Coordinates of C-alpha atoms in Angstrom, one line a residue:
M1 CA 37.7 10.1 -54.8
G2 CA 34.8 11.5 -56.7
Y3 CA 31.8 10.7 -58.9
K4 CA 32.7 9.2 -62.3
T5 CA 29.2 8.5 -63.6
I6 CA 26.2 10.8 -63.0
F7 CA 22.7 9.8 -64.1
T8 CA 19.6 11.9 -64.5
V9 CA 16.1 11.5 -65.9
V10 CA 14.3 14.1 -68.0
M11 CA 10.5 14.1 -68.5
G12 CA 9.2 16.9 -70.7
D13 CA 11.0 20.0 -71.9
P14 CA 14.3 20.5 -70.0
G15 CA 14.5 24.1 -71.1
E16 CA 16.7 26.0 -68.6
S17 CA 15.8 23.7 -65.8
T18 CA 17.6 23.4 -62.5
L19 CA 17.8 19.7 -63.1
L20 CA 20.0 19.6 -66.2
Q21 CA 22.0 22.7 -65.1
G22 CA 22.7 21.0 -61.8
A23 CA 23.6 17.6 -63.3
V24 CA 26.0 19.3 -65.8
A25 CA 27.6 21.3 -63.0
M26 CA 28.2 18.2 -60.9
A27 CA 29.7 16.3 -63.9
E28 CA 32.0 19.3 -64.7
A29 CA 33.1 19.6 -61.0
H30 CA 34.0 15.9 -60.7
G31 CA 35.1 15.2 -64.2
A32 CA 32.3 12.7 -64.5
H33 CA 30.4 11.2 -67.5
L34 CA 26.8 12.3 -67.5
D35 CA 24.1 9.8 -68.6
I36 CA 20.7 11.4 -69.5
L37 CA 17.6 9.3 -69.9
S38 CA 14.7 11.0 -71.7
L39 CA 11.6 9.2 -70.4
G40 CA 8.1 9.2 -71.9
V41 CA 5.5 8.1 -69.5
D42 CA 2.3 6.3 -70.5
P43 CA -0.2 6.8 -67.6
S44 CA -2.4 3.9 -68.5
T45 CA -2.3 0.7 -66.4
P46 CA -0.8 -2.4 -68.1
G47 CA -3.2 -5.3 -68.6
Y48 CA -6.4 -3.4 -67.9
Y49 CA -9.0 -1.7 -70.1
Y50 CA -11.1 1.1 -68.6
A51 CA -14.8 1.3 -69.2
G52 CA -15.4 2.5 -72.8
A53 CA -11.8 2.2 -73.8
N54 CA -10.4 0.1 -76.6
A55 CA -7.1 -1.1 -77.8
M56 CA -6.8 1.9 -80.2
I57 CA -7.0 4.3 -77.2
E58 CA -4.4 2.3 -75.4
Q59 CA -2.2 2.5 -78.4
Q60 CA -2.6 6.2 -78.7
S61 CA -1.5 6.7 -75.1
L62 CA 1.6 4.6 -75.8
D63 CA 2.3 6.5 -79.0
R64 CA 2.0 9.8 -77.2
A65 CA 4.6 8.6 -74.6
R66 CA 7.0 7.6 -77.4
S67 CA 6.6 11.0 -79.0
D68 CA 7.2 12.7 -75.6
A69 CA 10.4 10.7 -75.1
V70 CA 11.7 11.6 -78.6
D71 CA 10.9 15.3 -78.1
A72 CA 12.6 15.3 -74.7
G73 CA 15.7 13.6 -76.2
E74 CA 15.9 16.2 -79.0
R75 CA 15.6 19.1 -76.5
V76 CA 18.3 17.5 -74.3
T77 CA 20.6 17.3 -77.3
A78 CA 20.0 21.0 -78.1
F79 CA 20.6 21.9 -74.4
M80 CA 23.9 19.9 -74.2
E81 CA 25.3 21.2 -77.5
G82 CA 28.6 22.9 -77.0
R83 CA 28.9 22.0 -73.3
A84 CA 32.3 20.8 -72.1
V85 CA 31.2 17.6 -70.5
R86 CA 31.1 14.0 -71.7
W87 CA 27.5 12.7 -71.9
T88 CA 25.3 10.0 -73.3
G89 CA 21.6 10.4 -74.2
M90 CA 19.1 7.6 -74.1
T91 CA 15.3 7.4 -74.6
A92 CA 12.7 5.1 -73.1
V93 CA 9.0 4.7 -72.6
A94 CA 7.4 3.4 -69.4
Q95 CA 4.1 2.9 -67.8
I96 CA 3.9 4.0 -64.1
G97 CA 4.3 0.4 -63.0
S98 CA 7.4 -0.3 -65.0
I99 CA 9.4 2.9 -64.2
S100 CA 11.1 1.0 -61.3
Q101 CA 12.5 -1.6 -63.7
I102 CA 13.5 0.7 -66.5
V103 CA 15.0 3.5 -64.4
G104 CA 16.5 1.0 -61.9
A105 CA 18.3 -0.9 -64.7
Q106 CA 19.9 2.3 -66.1
A107 CA 20.7 4.0 -62.9
R108 CA 22.4 1.1 -61.1
F109 CA 25.7 1.7 -62.8
A110 CA 25.9 5.4 -61.8
D111 CA 27.8 6.8 -58.8
L112 CA 25.1 9.5 -58.2
V113 CA 21.6 10.2 -59.5
V114 CA 20.5 13.8 -59.9
L115 CA 16.7 14.3 -59.8
P116 CA 14.2 17.2 -59.2
K117 CA 12.2 17.6 -56.1
P118 CA 9.3 15.0 -56.6
Y119 CA 6.6 17.0 -54.8
G120 CA 5.1 20.4 -55.6
E121 CA 3.8 22.3 -58.5
N122 CA 4.2 20.6 -61.9
R123 CA 5.2 17.3 -60.3
S124 CA 3.4 14.0 -60.7
T125 CA 3.4 10.4 -59.5
A126 CA 6.0 9.7 -62.2
D127 CA 8.5 12.0 -60.5
E128 CA 8.1 10.1 -57.2
A129 CA 8.3 6.8 -59.0
V130 CA 11.6 7.8 -60.6
L131 CA 13.1 8.8 -57.2
E132 CA 12.0 5.6 -55.6
A133 CA 13.4 3.6 -58.5
A134 CA 16.8 5.1 -58.0
L135 CA 16.7 4.6 -54.3
F136 CA 15.1 1.1 -54.1
S137 CA 15.8 -0.6 -57.4
A138 CA 19.2 0.8 -58.3
H139 CA 20.3 1.4 -54.7
V140 CA 22.2 4.5 -55.8
P141 CA 22.5 7.8 -53.8
V142 CA 20.2 10.5 -55.1
L143 CA 20.8 14.3 -55.1
V144 CA 17.5 16.0 -55.1
L145 CA 17.5 19.6 -56.5
P146 CA 14.6 21.9 -55.7
E147 CA 13.8 24.3 -58.5
G148 CA 16.2 27.3 -58.3
S149 CA 18.9 25.5 -56.2
A150 CA 22.3 24.3 -57.3
V151 CA 25.3 22.5 -55.7
S152 CA 28.5 21.1 -57.2
Q153 CA 31.2 22.1 -54.6
P154 CA 29.3 22.9 -51.4
R155 CA 31.0 25.0 -48.7
R156 CA 28.9 23.9 -45.7
V157 CA 27.2 20.5 -45.5
V158 CA 24.6 19.6 -42.8
I159 CA 24.5 15.9 -42.0
G160 CA 21.4 14.5 -40.4
W161 CA 22.8 11.8 -38.1
N162 CA 20.6 9.3 -36.3
E163 CA 23.0 6.3 -36.3
S164 CA 20.9 4.4 -38.9
A165 CA 22.3 2.4 -41.8
E166 CA 20.6 4.7 -44.2
A167 CA 22.3 7.8 -42.8
M168 CA 25.7 6.1 -42.9
G169 CA 25.1 5.1 -46.5
A170 CA 24.2 8.7 -47.4
I171 CA 27.4 10.0 -45.6
R172 CA 29.6 7.6 -47.5
A173 CA 28.0 8.5 -50.8
A174 CA 28.5 12.3 -50.0
L175 CA 32.1 12.0 -49.0
P176 CA 33.4 13.6 -52.2
M177 CA 31.5 16.7 -51.3
I178 CA 31.9 16.5 -47.5
V179 CA 35.7 16.3 -47.8
A180 CA 35.8 19.3 -50.1
D181 CA 33.6 21.6 -48.1
D182 CA 34.7 24.1 -45.3
V183 CA 32.6 22.6 -42.5
A184 CA 30.7 19.3 -42.2
D185 CA 28.0 20.0 -39.5
I186 CA 26.8 16.7 -37.9
V187 CA 23.4 17.4 -36.5
I188 CA 21.9 15.1 -33.9
V189 CA 18.3 15.7 -32.9
D190 CA 17.3 14.4 -29.4
P191 CA 20.1 11.7 -29.3
P192 CA 18.9 8.4 -27.6
R193 CA 20.0 8.0 -24.0
H194 CA 21.4 4.5 -24.6
S195 CA 23.2 4.9 -27.9
A196 CA 26.7 3.5 -28.4
D197 CA 28.3 6.9 -28.3
R198 CA 26.0 8.5 -25.7
S199 CA 29.0 10.1 -23.8
D200 CA 30.2 11.7 -27.0
P201 CA 27.4 12.0 -29.5
G202 CA 28.7 12.0 -33.1
G203 CA 32.2 11.3 -31.9
F204 CA 32.8 8.1 -33.9
L205 CA 31.4 9.7 -37.1
S206 CA 33.6 12.8 -36.6
Q207 CA 36.6 10.5 -36.2
M208 CA 35.7 8.8 -39.5
L209 CA 35.3 12.0 -41.4
V210 CA 38.5 13.6 -40.0
R211 CA 40.4 10.5 -41.3
H212 CA 39.0 11.3 -44.7
G213 CA 40.3 14.9 -44.5
A214 CA 37.0 16.6 -43.6
R215 CA 36.5 19.2 -40.9
P216 CA 33.4 18.1 -38.9
E217 CA 31.7 19.8 -36.0
V218 CA 28.8 18.3 -34.0
S219 CA 25.5 20.1 -33.2
V220 CA 23.3 18.3 -30.7
I221 CA 19.9 20.0 -30.7
A222 CA 16.5 19.5 -29.1
G223 CA 13.4 18.5 -31.1
T224 CA 11.6 21.7 -30.4
M225 CA 9.3 21.3 -33.4
P226 CA 6.8 18.6 -34.2
R227 CA 8.7 17.2 -37.1
V228 CA 12.4 16.3 -37.3
A229 CA 12.4 17.6 -40.9
D230 CA 11.4 21.1 -39.6
V231 CA 14.2 21.1 -37.0
L232 CA 16.8 20.1 -39.7
A233 CA 15.4 22.7 -42.1
R234 CA 15.7 25.5 -39.5
H235 CA 19.2 24.4 -38.7
C236 CA 20.2 24.4 -42.3
L237 CA 18.8 28.0 -42.6
D238 CA 20.6 29.1 -39.5
R239 CA 23.9 27.7 -40.7
N240 CA 23.5 28.9 -44.3
A241 CA 24.0 25.4 -45.5
D242 CA 24.5 24.5 -49.2
L243 CA 23.6 20.8 -48.9
M244 CA 21.8 18.5 -46.5
V245 CA 22.8 14.8 -46.3
M246 CA 20.4 12.3 -44.8
G247 CA 19.2 8.7 -44.9
A248 CA 16.1 7.9 -46.8
Y249 CA 13.0 6.0 -45.7
G250 CA 13.9 4.5 -42.3
H251 CA 10.3 3.5 -42.2
S252 CA 8.4 1.8 -45.1
R253 CA 7.3 4.0 -48.0
F254 CA 3.7 2.9 -47.4
R255 CA 3.9 4.1 -43.8
E256 CA 5.5 7.4 -44.8
A257 CA 2.8 8.0 -47.5
L258 CA 0.1 7.5 -44.9
L259 CA 1.5 8.9 -41.7
G260 CA 4.4 11.0 -42.9
G261 CA 8.1 10.7 -42.0
A262 CA 11.4 12.5 -42.0
T263 CA 12.1 11.7 -45.7
R264 CA 8.9 12.8 -47.2
D265 CA 8.7 15.8 -44.9
A266 CA 12.2 16.9 -45.9
L267 CA 11.5 16.5 -49.6
E268 CA 8.2 18.3 -49.4
R269 CA 9.7 21.4 -47.8
A270 CA 13.2 21.3 -49.2
T271 CA 14.6 24.6 -50.5
L272 CA 18.2 23.4 -50.7
P273 CA 19.7 20.3 -52.3
V274 CA 19.3 17.1 -50.4
L275 CA 21.5 14.0 -50.9
M276 CA 19.8 10.8 -49.7
Y277 CA 20.5 7.1 -49.7
H278 CA 18.6 4.0 -48.7

């Protein structure tokens, strides 16, 4: 059991970034092959010309994206030099609207995608588009690494459990890390009164994890804060967690963009790695 192919996307200068360091650490810990896509993004909209623009300006934007992809690829090569991990480098250029197809086609063959936190300083719509491409086009679990965080062999994992298919998918994807940790903490916020395991919340999931060799415990907590993401974040802090596992986008992305939701809220305030699956 473990991850054999790990995929990540680099846009810009990787430098000493959390992203590449984290991806390399995961590949080393699991003996996996690391695929790195250096992506140049053309922010123009395909098929449209803006007022006063011409084909030459459009071509310049595309050329700049190609140059960015090549530069990123060269920096990735320099970063990876001498590292004891098998890896493959690729370059590509995409407009915002085509990121889903390009990233999705590459990421679909991976066991795990490692990406940076898509919201916050120095992040753009391209980062969010790459995350959604991995989740919705490639249908691959994504490990999101906030800047300054790291995880390869977590000792305490917090699992956000709401009985959804998305949460179950995330748990199955995280099994290599859940089984290896000291404690898998199943967290249930305000369990429904009429759930299938209402007499023993989290009991069936605990049984499943025990059979895989994990050491689960169940925490049933009240939603004492306005957002579920806030309750989970506080619980992770109280338990000194290394990783949070949760389902992604139980509601539509459009609804979450307008009204908020547990996925977007969790990503916006994340300070520790989050593994999600849709």
